[in-house]
Amino acid sequence: MAFGIAQGIIASGKVPPSNIITSAPSMNNLPRFQERGVCVTHSNDEVVDRSRLVFLAVKPHLIPKVLNGISGNVTQEHIIVSMAAGITLETLEGLLPAGTRVIRIMPNLPCMLLEGALLLACGSCAGQMDETLLKALLGPCGLVEAGPEHWIDAHVGLSGSGVAFVYVFAEALADGAVKMGMPSALARRIAAQTILGAGVLLRDSGKFPAELKAEVCTPGGTTIHGIHALEKGGFRAATMGAVEAATERARELGKK
């Protein structure tokens, strides 16, 4: 995810790659940053000392350790941006010097292809200028929206985890075609293109999902019979339940 964010910032044209620095404990993930012209190090302190905007792209359970390690180097000039699911703004601010500007942002996997969906929420000391700066830098990553913090966990369920839900659906679509006699490799390619095309149309048409669905469903036709089968299988309720379950898990992580 850190690489996707870096790619978006580079694509914005507002920051040259040489002005970006990333750290990791090993070299496993750093070569691809180097290939883009990004500076690399094994020192978190060096990143903070050389940067004004600092992204925390670590697992939630590592946040306290990382922030305890860098807090002595954080100044009023810094903006700290966390991508850790479940870790609240209050927790982040409590681990950093008083007055630190903190922003939570939740990206999703397609950010790596600059087709992501990102939601951000500002802490008590971060202002509109900080939000505007982050939106401008991350705009190339995909859709960037802002809102209150309690939307973040729902965004995890909708878009963060939702990517995997779409993959399950894609797999099921392809399996259905294989059952009906289509070669597996072809079925996977067509399933992927079907989801891509449907998503672009939904995003760009300005129409509600129900409107687009109605345009495909002719009376007595194939699609309405298929949708009836989905409804009998509890597809809609299962999808809503999946978003709810992922959201609740994100909330649980924030309480640990």
PDB file of C-alpha atoms in Angstrom:
ATOM      1  CA  MET A   1       0.000   0.000   0.000  1.00  0.00           C
ATOM      2  CA  ALA A   2       2.909   2.340   0.724  1.00  0.00           C
ATOM      3  CA  PHE A   3       4.145   1.784  -2.830  1.00  0.00           C
ATOM      4  CA  GLY A   4       0.717   2.653  -4.219  1.00  0.00           C
ATOM      5  CA  ILE A   5       0.656   5.884  -2.226  1.00  0.00           C
ATOM      6  CA  ALA A   6       4.164   6.753  -3.414  1.00  0.00           C
ATOM      7  CA  GLN A   7       3.148   6.125  -7.025  1.00  0.00           C
ATOM      8  CA  GLY A   8       0.166   8.440  -6.619  1.00  0.00           C
ATOM      9  CA  ILE A   9       2.283  11.210  -5.160  1.00  0.00           C
ATOM     10  CA  ILE A  10       4.796  10.859  -8.007  1.00  0.00           C
ATOM     11  CA  ALA A  11       1.967  10.857 -10.571  1.00  0.00           C
ATOM     12  CA  SER A  12       0.610  14.104  -9.096  1.00  0.00           C
ATOM     13  CA  GLY A  13       3.716  15.843 -10.447  1.00  0.00           C
ATOM     14  CA  LYS A  14       3.869  17.974  -7.311  1.00  0.00           C
ATOM     15  CA  VAL A  15       6.744  16.076  -5.676  1.00  0.00           C
ATOM     16  CA  PRO A  16       9.803  14.666  -7.489  1.00  0.00           C
ATOM     17  CA  PRO A  17      10.648  11.050  -6.564  1.00  0.00           C
ATOM     18  CA  SER A  18      13.963  12.181  -5.065  1.00  0.00           C
ATOM     19  CA  ASN A  19      11.994  14.172  -2.457  1.00  0.00           C
ATOM     20  CA  ILE A  20      10.320  11.007  -1.194  1.00  0.00           C
ATOM     21  CA  ILE A  21      12.016   8.699   1.296  1.00  0.00           C
ATOM     22  CA  THR A  22      10.760   5.387   2.642  1.00  0.00           C
ATOM     23  CA  SER A  23      12.065   3.112   5.364  1.00  0.00           C
ATOM     24  CA  ALA A  24      11.695  -0.595   6.088  1.00  0.00           C
ATOM     25  CA  PRO A  25      13.547  -2.994   8.387  1.00  0.00           C
ATOM     26  CA  SER A  26      14.791  -5.084   5.446  1.00  0.00           C
ATOM     27  CA  MET A  27      15.429  -4.657   1.718  1.00  0.00           C
ATOM     28  CA  ASN A  28      12.588  -7.014   0.723  1.00  0.00           C
ATOM     29  CA  ASN A  29      10.205  -4.284  -0.436  1.00  0.00           C
ATOM     30  CA  LEU A  30      12.582  -1.392  -1.074  1.00  0.00           C
ATOM     31  CA  PRO A  31      13.990  -2.158  -4.578  1.00  0.00           C
ATOM     32  CA  ARG A  32      10.748  -1.192  -6.353  1.00  0.00           C
ATOM     33  CA  PHE A  33      10.844   2.186  -4.591  1.00  0.00           C
ATOM     34  CA  GLN A  34      14.433   2.636  -5.749  1.00  0.00           C
ATOM     35  CA  GLU A  35      13.386   1.823  -9.328  1.00  0.00           C
ATOM     36  CA  ARG A  36      10.994   4.793  -9.199  1.00  0.00           C
ATOM     37  CA  GLY A  37      13.732   7.113  -7.945  1.00  0.00           C
ATOM     38  CA  VAL A  38      12.568   7.123  -4.326  1.00  0.00           C
ATOM     39  CA  CYS A  39      15.200   7.313  -1.574  1.00  0.00           C
ATOM     40  CA  VAL A  40      15.299   4.362   0.835  1.00  0.00           C
ATOM     41  CA  THR A  41      16.639   3.811   4.321  1.00  0.00           C
ATOM     42  CA  HIS A  42      16.300   1.494   7.299  1.00  0.00           C
ATOM     43  CA  SER A  43      15.884   4.418   9.712  1.00  0.00           C
ATOM     44  CA  ASN A  44      12.450   5.766  10.622  1.00  0.00           C
ATOM     45  CA  ASP A  45      14.144   8.706  12.325  1.00  0.00           C
ATOM     46  CA  GLU A  46      15.817   9.658   9.042  1.00  0.00           C
ATOM     47  CA  VAL A  47      12.445   9.652   7.288  1.00  0.00           C
ATOM     48  CA  VAL A  48      10.969  11.997   9.900  1.00  0.00           C
ATOM     49  CA  ASP A  49      13.991  14.293   9.910  1.00  0.00           C
ATOM     50  CA  ARG A  50      13.934  14.647   6.104  1.00  0.00           C
ATOM     51  CA  SER A  51      10.152  14.944   5.664  1.00  0.00           C
ATOM     52  CA  ARG A  52       7.239  17.143   6.579  1.00  0.00           C
ATOM     53  CA  LEU A  53       4.504  14.705   5.505  1.00  0.00           C
ATOM     54  CA  VAL A  54       4.975  11.251   7.073  1.00  0.00           C
ATOM     55  CA  PHE A  55       2.872   8.197   6.193  1.00  0.00           C
ATOM     56  CA  LEU A  56       2.575   5.319   8.650  1.00  0.00           C
ATOM     57  CA  ALA A  57       2.156   2.219   6.487  1.00  0.00           C
ATOM     58  CA  VAL A  58       2.505  -0.475   9.150  1.00  0.00           C
ATOM     59  CA  LYS A  59       0.215  -3.061  10.742  1.00  0.00           C
ATOM     60  CA  PRO A  60      -2.016  -1.716  13.545  1.00  0.00           C
ATOM     61  CA  HIS A  61      -0.204  -3.598  16.319  1.00  0.00           C
ATOM     62  CA  LEU A  62       3.083  -1.934  15.328  1.00  0.00           C
ATOM     63  CA  ILE A  63       1.806   1.643  15.597  1.00  0.00           C
ATOM     64  CA  PRO A  64       2.718   2.188  19.285  1.00  0.00           C
ATOM     65  CA  LYS A  65       6.247   0.869  18.745  1.00  0.00           C
ATOM     66  CA  VAL A  66       6.816   2.974  15.628  1.00  0.00           C
ATOM     67  CA  LEU A  67       5.402   6.177  17.134  1.00  0.00           C
ATOM     68  CA  ASN A  68       7.323   5.735  20.375  1.00  0.00           C
ATOM     69  CA  GLY A  69      10.450   5.449  18.256  1.00  0.00           C
ATOM     70  CA  ILE A  70       9.907   8.635  16.225  1.00  0.00           C
ATOM     71  CA  SER A  71       7.912  10.896  18.555  1.00  0.00           C
ATOM     72  CA  GLY A  72      11.046  12.672  19.750  1.00  0.00           C
ATOM     73  CA  ASN A  73      11.723  13.809  16.177  1.00  0.00           C
ATOM     74  CA  VAL A  74       8.178  14.956  15.386  1.00  0.00           C
ATOM     75  CA  THR A  75       7.666  18.737  15.360  1.00  0.00           C
ATOM     76  CA  GLN A  76       4.799  21.144  14.759  1.00  0.00           C
ATOM     77  CA  GLU A  77       5.860  21.239  11.088  1.00  0.00           C
ATOM     78  CA  HIS A  78       4.990  17.585  10.560  1.00  0.00           C
ATOM     79  CA  ILE A  79       1.758  16.039   9.324  1.00  0.00           C
ATOM     80  CA  ILE A  80       1.462  12.400  10.414  1.00  0.00           C
ATOM     81  CA  VAL A  81      -0.803  10.269   8.199  1.00  0.00           C
ATOM     82  CA  SER A  82      -1.810   6.821   9.461  1.00  0.00           C
ATOM     83  CA  MET A  83      -3.116   4.019   7.248  1.00  0.00           C
ATOM     84  CA  ALA A  84      -3.535   1.565  10.153  1.00  0.00           C
ATOM     85  CA  ALA A  85      -7.016   0.078  10.402  1.00  0.00           C
ATOM     86  CA  GLY A  86      -8.774   0.575  13.715  1.00  0.00           C
ATOM     87  CA  ILE A  87      -6.214   2.903  15.297  1.00  0.00           C
ATOM     88  CA  THR A  88      -8.147   6.042  16.219  1.00  0.00           C
ATOM     89  CA  LEU A  89      -7.072   9.646  15.883  1.00  0.00           C
ATOM     90  CA  GLU A  90      -7.269   9.964  19.663  1.00  0.00           C
ATOM     91  CA  THR A  91      -4.839   7.055  20.082  1.00  0.00           C
ATOM     92  CA  LEU A  92      -2.455   8.462  17.482  1.00  0.00           C
ATOM     93  CA  GLU A  93      -2.499  11.933  19.027  1.00  0.00           C
ATOM     94  CA  GLY A  94      -1.865  10.426  22.453  1.00  0.00           C
ATOM     95  CA  LEU A  95       1.306   8.749  21.201  1.00  0.00           C
ATOM     96  CA  LEU A  96       2.680  11.937  19.618  1.00  0.00           C
ATOM     97  CA  PRO A  97       3.702  15.357  20.971  1.00  0.00           C
ATOM     98  CA  ALA A  98       0.826  17.670  21.871  1.00  0.00           C
ATOM     99  CA  GLY A  99      -0.400  19.704  18.929  1.00  0.00           C
ATOM    100  CA  THR A 100       0.780  17.255  16.258  1.00  0.00           C
ATOM    101  CA  ARG A 101      -1.318  17.362  13.096  1.00  0.00           C
ATOM    102  CA  VAL A 102      -2.645  13.836  12.519  1.00  0.00           C
ATOM    103  CA  ILE A 103      -4.758  12.464   9.662  1.00  0.00           C
ATOM    104  CA  ARG A 104      -6.183   8.989   9.255  1.00  0.00           C
ATOM    105  CA  ILE A 105      -6.499   7.675   5.726  1.00  0.00           C
ATOM    106  CA  MET A 106      -7.833   4.351   4.566  1.00  0.00           C
ATOM    107  CA  PRO A 107      -6.786   3.323   1.043  1.00  0.00           C
ATOM    108  CA  ASN A 108      -7.511   0.020  -0.695  1.00  0.00           C
ATOM    109  CA  LEU A 109      -5.497  -2.376  -2.831  1.00  0.00           C
ATOM    110  CA  PRO A 110      -6.348  -0.850  -6.266  1.00  0.00           C
ATOM    111  CA  CYS A 111      -4.389   2.239  -5.183  1.00  0.00           C
ATOM    112  CA  MET A 112      -1.407   0.280  -6.489  1.00  0.00           C
ATOM    113  CA  LEU A 113      -2.897   0.727  -9.977  1.00  0.00           C
ATOM    114  CA  LEU A 114      -4.007   4.315  -9.294  1.00  0.00           C
ATOM    115  CA  GLU A 115      -7.634   3.147  -9.253  1.00  0.00           C
ATOM    116  CA  GLY A 116      -8.210   3.176  -5.518  1.00  0.00           C
ATOM    117  CA  ALA A 117     -10.851   4.542  -3.179  1.00  0.00           C
ATOM    118  CA  LEU A 118      -9.506   6.514  -0.224  1.00  0.00           C
ATOM    119  CA  LEU A 119     -11.259   8.116   2.728  1.00  0.00           C
ATOM    120  CA  LEU A 120      -9.518  10.493   5.128  1.00  0.00           C
ATOM    121  CA  ALA A 121     -10.379  12.052   8.477  1.00  0.00           C
ATOM    122  CA  CYS A 122      -8.491  14.888  10.172  1.00  0.00           C
ATOM    123  CA  GLY A 123      -7.454  14.983  13.810  1.00  0.00           C
ATOM    124  CA  SER A 124      -8.105  17.831  16.234  1.00  0.00           C
ATOM    125  CA  CYS A 125      -5.051  19.836  15.161  1.00  0.00           C
ATOM    126  CA  ALA A 126      -5.198  19.198  11.403  1.00  0.00           C
ATOM    127  CA  GLY A 127      -7.009  21.793   9.337  1.00  0.00           C
ATOM    128  CA  GLN A 128      -8.592  22.357   5.950  1.00  0.00           C
ATOM    129  CA  MET A 129      -5.240  23.217   4.372  1.00  0.00           C
ATOM    130  CA  ASP A 130      -3.813  19.871   5.470  1.00  0.00           C
ATOM    131  CA  GLU A 131      -6.830  18.052   4.040  1.00  0.00           C
ATOM    132  CA  THR A 132      -6.558  19.945   0.764  1.00  0.00           C
ATOM    133  CA  LEU A 133      -2.836  19.173   0.512  1.00  0.00           C
ATOM    134  CA  LEU A 134      -3.401  15.463   1.029  1.00  0.00           C
ATOM    135  CA  LYS A 135      -6.247  15.350  -1.494  1.00  0.00           C
ATOM    136  CA  ALA A 136      -4.084  17.091  -4.102  1.00  0.00           C
ATOM    137  CA  LEU A 137      -1.167  14.718  -3.576  1.00  0.00           C
ATOM    138  CA  LEU A 138      -3.253  11.531  -3.480  1.00  0.00           C
ATOM    139  CA  GLY A 139      -5.773  12.422  -6.190  1.00  0.00           C
ATOM    140  CA  PRO A 140      -3.915  10.315  -8.806  1.00  0.00           C
ATOM    141  CA  CYS A 141      -4.376   7.242  -6.556  1.00  0.00           C
ATOM    142  CA  GLY A 142      -8.091   7.264  -7.354  1.00  0.00           C
ATOM    143  CA  LEU A 143     -11.172   8.633  -5.603  1.00  0.00           C
ATOM    144  CA  VAL A 144     -10.235  10.620  -2.477  1.00  0.00           C
ATOM    145  CA  GLU A 145     -12.991  11.683  -0.092  1.00  0.00           C
ATOM    146  CA  ALA A 146     -12.993  13.199   3.401  1.00  0.00           C
ATOM    147  CA  GLY A 147     -15.385  12.792   6.291  1.00  0.00           C
ATOM    148  CA  PRO A 148     -15.772  12.241  10.031  1.00  0.00           C
ATOM    149  CA  GLU A 149     -13.666   9.522  11.608  1.00  0.00           C
ATOM    150  CA  HIS A 150     -16.584   7.185  12.313  1.00  0.00           C
ATOM    151  CA  TRP A 151     -16.926   6.690   8.530  1.00  0.00           C
ATOM    152  CA  ILE A 152     -13.426   5.192   8.360  1.00  0.00           C
ATOM    153  CA  ASP A 153     -14.388   1.799   9.795  1.00  0.00           C
ATOM    154  CA  ALA A 154     -17.349   1.562   7.409  1.00  0.00           C
ATOM    155  CA  HIS A 155     -14.971   2.388   4.569  1.00  0.00           C
ATOM    156  CA  VAL A 156     -12.782  -0.544   5.660  1.00  0.00           C
ATOM    157  CA  GLY A 157     -15.783  -2.845   5.309  1.00  0.00           C
ATOM    158  CA  LEU A 158     -17.037  -1.282   2.084  1.00  0.00           C
ATOM    159  CA  SER A 159     -13.861  -0.680   0.117  1.00  0.00           C
ATOM    160  CA  GLY A 160     -10.860  -2.096   1.953  1.00  0.00           C
ATOM    161  CA  SER A 161     -12.367  -5.523   2.497  1.00  0.00           C
ATOM    162  CA  GLY A 162     -14.858  -5.006  -0.333  1.00  0.00           C
ATOM    163  CA  VAL A 163     -12.103  -5.572  -2.895  1.00  0.00           C
ATOM    164  CA  ALA A 164     -11.809  -9.173  -1.656  1.00  0.00           C
ATOM    165  CA  PHE A 165     -15.598  -9.574  -1.758  1.00  0.00           C
ATOM    166  CA  VAL A 166     -15.511  -8.590  -5.432  1.00  0.00           C
ATOM    167  CA  TYR A 167     -12.807 -11.198  -6.060  1.00  0.00           C
ATOM    168  CA  VAL A 168     -15.018 -13.868  -4.502  1.00  0.00           C
ATOM    169  CA  PHE A 169     -17.842 -12.752  -6.790  1.00  0.00           C
ATOM    170  CA  ALA A 170     -15.522 -12.808  -9.812  1.00  0.00           C
ATOM    171  CA  GLU A 171     -14.423 -16.329  -8.947  1.00  0.00           C
ATOM    172  CA  ALA A 172     -18.035 -17.428  -8.591  1.00  0.00           C
ATOM    173  CA  LEU A 173     -19.005 -15.837 -11.926  1.00  0.00           C
ATOM    174  CA  ALA A 174     -16.186 -17.664 -13.690  1.00  0.00           C
ATOM    175  CA  ASP A 175     -17.022 -20.943 -11.942  1.00  0.00           C
ATOM    176  CA  GLY A 176     -20.615 -20.604 -13.127  1.00  0.00           C
ATOM    177  CA  ALA A 177     -19.439 -20.224 -16.719  1.00  0.00           C
ATOM    178  CA  VAL A 178     -17.121 -23.224 -16.336  1.00  0.00           C
ATOM    179  CA  LYS A 179     -20.082 -25.250 -15.084  1.00  0.00           C
ATOM    180  CA  MET A 180     -21.900 -24.254 -18.257  1.00  0.00           C
ATOM    181  CA  GLY A 181     -19.023 -25.458 -20.428  1.00  0.00           C
ATOM    182  CA  MET A 182     -16.668 -22.486 -20.894  1.00  0.00           C
ATOM    183  CA  PRO A 183     -12.876 -22.973 -20.504  1.00  0.00           C
ATOM    184  CA  SER A 184     -11.648 -21.763 -17.105  1.00  0.00           C
ATOM    185  CA  ALA A 185      -9.012 -19.302 -18.358  1.00  0.00           C
ATOM    186  CA  LEU A 186     -11.474 -17.639 -20.734  1.00  0.00           C
ATOM    187  CA  ALA A 187     -14.140 -17.486 -18.023  1.00  0.00           C
ATOM    188  CA  ARG A 188     -11.740 -15.700 -15.648  1.00  0.00           C
ATOM    189  CA  ARG A 189     -10.793 -13.113 -18.276  1.00  0.00           C
ATOM    190  CA  ILE A 190     -14.399 -12.399 -19.177  1.00  0.00           C
ATOM    191  CA  ALA A 191     -15.423 -12.212 -15.498  1.00  0.00           C
ATOM    192  CA  ALA A 192     -12.656  -9.655 -14.840  1.00  0.00           C
ATOM    193  CA  GLN A 193     -13.629  -7.542 -17.849  1.00  0.00           C
ATOM    194  CA  THR A 194     -17.320  -7.738 -16.917  1.00  0.00           C
ATOM    195  CA  ILE A 195     -16.615  -6.391 -13.426  1.00  0.00           C
ATOM    196  CA  LEU A 196     -14.293  -3.708 -14.791  1.00  0.00           C
ATOM    197  CA  GLY A 197     -16.804  -2.534 -17.373  1.00  0.00           C
ATOM    198  CA  ALA A 198     -19.696  -2.556 -14.921  1.00  0.00           C
ATOM    199  CA  GLY A 199     -17.643  -0.565 -12.413  1.00  0.00           C
ATOM    200  CA  VAL A 200     -16.597   2.093 -14.906  1.00  0.00           C
ATOM    201  CA  LEU A 201     -20.168   2.450 -16.136  1.00  0.00           C
ATOM    202  CA  LEU A 202     -21.464   2.788 -12.579  1.00  0.00           C
ATOM    203  CA  ARG A 203     -18.799   5.371 -11.735  1.00  0.00           C
ATOM    204  CA  ASP A 204     -19.097   7.473 -14.876  1.00  0.00           C
ATOM    205  CA  SER A 205     -22.774   7.281 -15.815  1.00  0.00           C
ATOM    206  CA  GLY A 206     -24.074   9.101 -12.757  1.00  0.00           C
ATOM    207  CA  LYS A 207     -26.878   6.559 -12.484  1.00  0.00           C
ATOM    208  CA  PHE A 208     -27.902   4.557  -9.421  1.00  0.00           C
ATOM    209  CA  PRO A 209     -27.107   0.829  -9.437  1.00  0.00           C
ATOM    210  CA  ALA A 210     -30.819   0.029  -9.593  1.00  0.00           C
ATOM    211  CA  GLU A 211     -31.205   2.129 -12.746  1.00  0.00           C
ATOM    212  CA  LEU A 212     -28.373   0.323 -14.522  1.00  0.00           C
ATOM    213  CA  LYS A 213     -29.703  -3.034 -13.379  1.00  0.00           C
ATOM    214  CA  ALA A 214     -33.126  -2.173 -14.810  1.00  0.00           C
ATOM    215  CA  GLU A 215     -31.522  -1.320 -18.161  1.00  0.00           C
ATOM    216  CA  VAL A 216     -30.071  -4.832 -18.370  1.00  0.00           C
ATOM    217  CA  CYS A 217     -33.174  -6.679 -17.157  1.00  0.00           C
ATOM    218  CA  THR A 218     -35.597  -7.140 -20.045  1.00  0.00           C
ATOM    219  CA  PRO A 219     -39.020  -8.577 -19.144  1.00  0.00           C
ATOM    220  CA  GLY A 220     -38.832 -12.349 -18.915  1.00  0.00           C
ATOM    221  CA  GLY A 221     -35.198 -12.291 -20.031  1.00  0.00           C
ATOM    222  CA  THR A 222     -32.056 -14.060 -18.893  1.00  0.00           C
ATOM    223  CA  THR A 223     -30.821 -11.432 -16.434  1.00  0.00           C
ATOM    224  CA  ILE A 224     -33.942 -11.223 -14.279  1.00  0.00           C
ATOM    225  CA  HIS A 225     -33.921 -15.000 -13.966  1.00  0.00           C
ATOM    226  CA  GLY A 226     -30.310 -14.839 -12.810  1.00  0.00           C
ATOM    227  CA  ILE A 227     -31.053 -12.064 -10.330  1.00  0.00           C
ATOM    228  CA  HIS A 228     -33.923 -14.116  -8.945  1.00  0.00           C
ATOM    229  CA  ALA A 229     -31.430 -16.915  -8.308  1.00  0.00           C
ATOM    230  CA  LEU A 230     -29.111 -14.469  -6.498  1.00  0.00           C
ATOM    231  CA  GLU A 231     -31.985 -13.239  -4.333  1.00  0.00           C
ATOM    232  CA  LYS A 232     -33.026 -16.788  -3.466  1.00  0.00           C
ATOM    233  CA  GLY A 233     -29.454 -17.416  -2.350  1.00  0.00           C
ATOM    234  CA  GLY A 234     -29.479 -14.398  -0.058  1.00  0.00           C
ATOM    235  CA  PHE A 235     -26.846 -12.583  -2.097  1.00  0.00           C
ATOM    236  CA  ARG A 236     -27.866  -9.057  -1.091  1.00  0.00           C
ATOM    237  CA  ALA A 237     -28.174  -9.854   2.620  1.00  0.00           C
ATOM    238  CA  ALA A 238     -24.895 -11.793   2.600  1.00  0.00           C
ATOM    239  CA  THR A 239     -23.069  -8.853   1.003  1.00  0.00           C
ATOM    240  CA  MET A 240     -24.481  -6.385   3.517  1.00  0.00           C
ATOM    241  CA  GLY A 241     -23.516  -8.790   6.291  1.00  0.00           C
ATOM    242  CA  ALA A 242     -19.969  -9.037   4.976  1.00  0.00           C
ATOM    243  CA  VAL A 243     -19.549  -5.247   5.035  1.00  0.00           C
ATOM    244  CA  GLU A 244     -21.005  -5.134   8.536  1.00  0.00           C
ATOM    245  CA  ALA A 245     -18.718  -7.918   9.795  1.00  0.00           C
ATOM    246  CA  ALA A 246     -15.589  -6.268   8.377  1.00  0.00           C
ATOM    247  CA  THR A 247     -16.623  -2.903   9.831  1.00  0.00           C
ATOM    248  CA  GLU A 248     -17.176  -4.380  13.279  1.00  0.00           C
ATOM    249  CA  ARG A 249     -13.793  -6.107  13.129  1.00  0.00           C
ATOM    250  CA  ALA A 250     -12.144  -2.776  12.295  1.00  0.00           C
ATOM    251  CA  ARG A 251     -13.825  -1.274  15.356  1.00  0.00           C
ATOM    252  CA  GLU A 252     -12.589  -4.142  17.510  1.00  0.00           C
ATOM    253  CA  LEU A 253      -9.017  -3.539  16.355  1.00  0.00           C
ATOM    254  CA  GLY A 254      -9.310   0.050  17.496  1.00  0.00           C
ATOM    255  CA  LYS A 255     -10.239  -1.028  21.017  1.00  0.00           C
ATOM    256  CA  LYS A 256      -7.244  -3.329  21.528  1.00  0.00           C
TER     257      LYS A 256
END
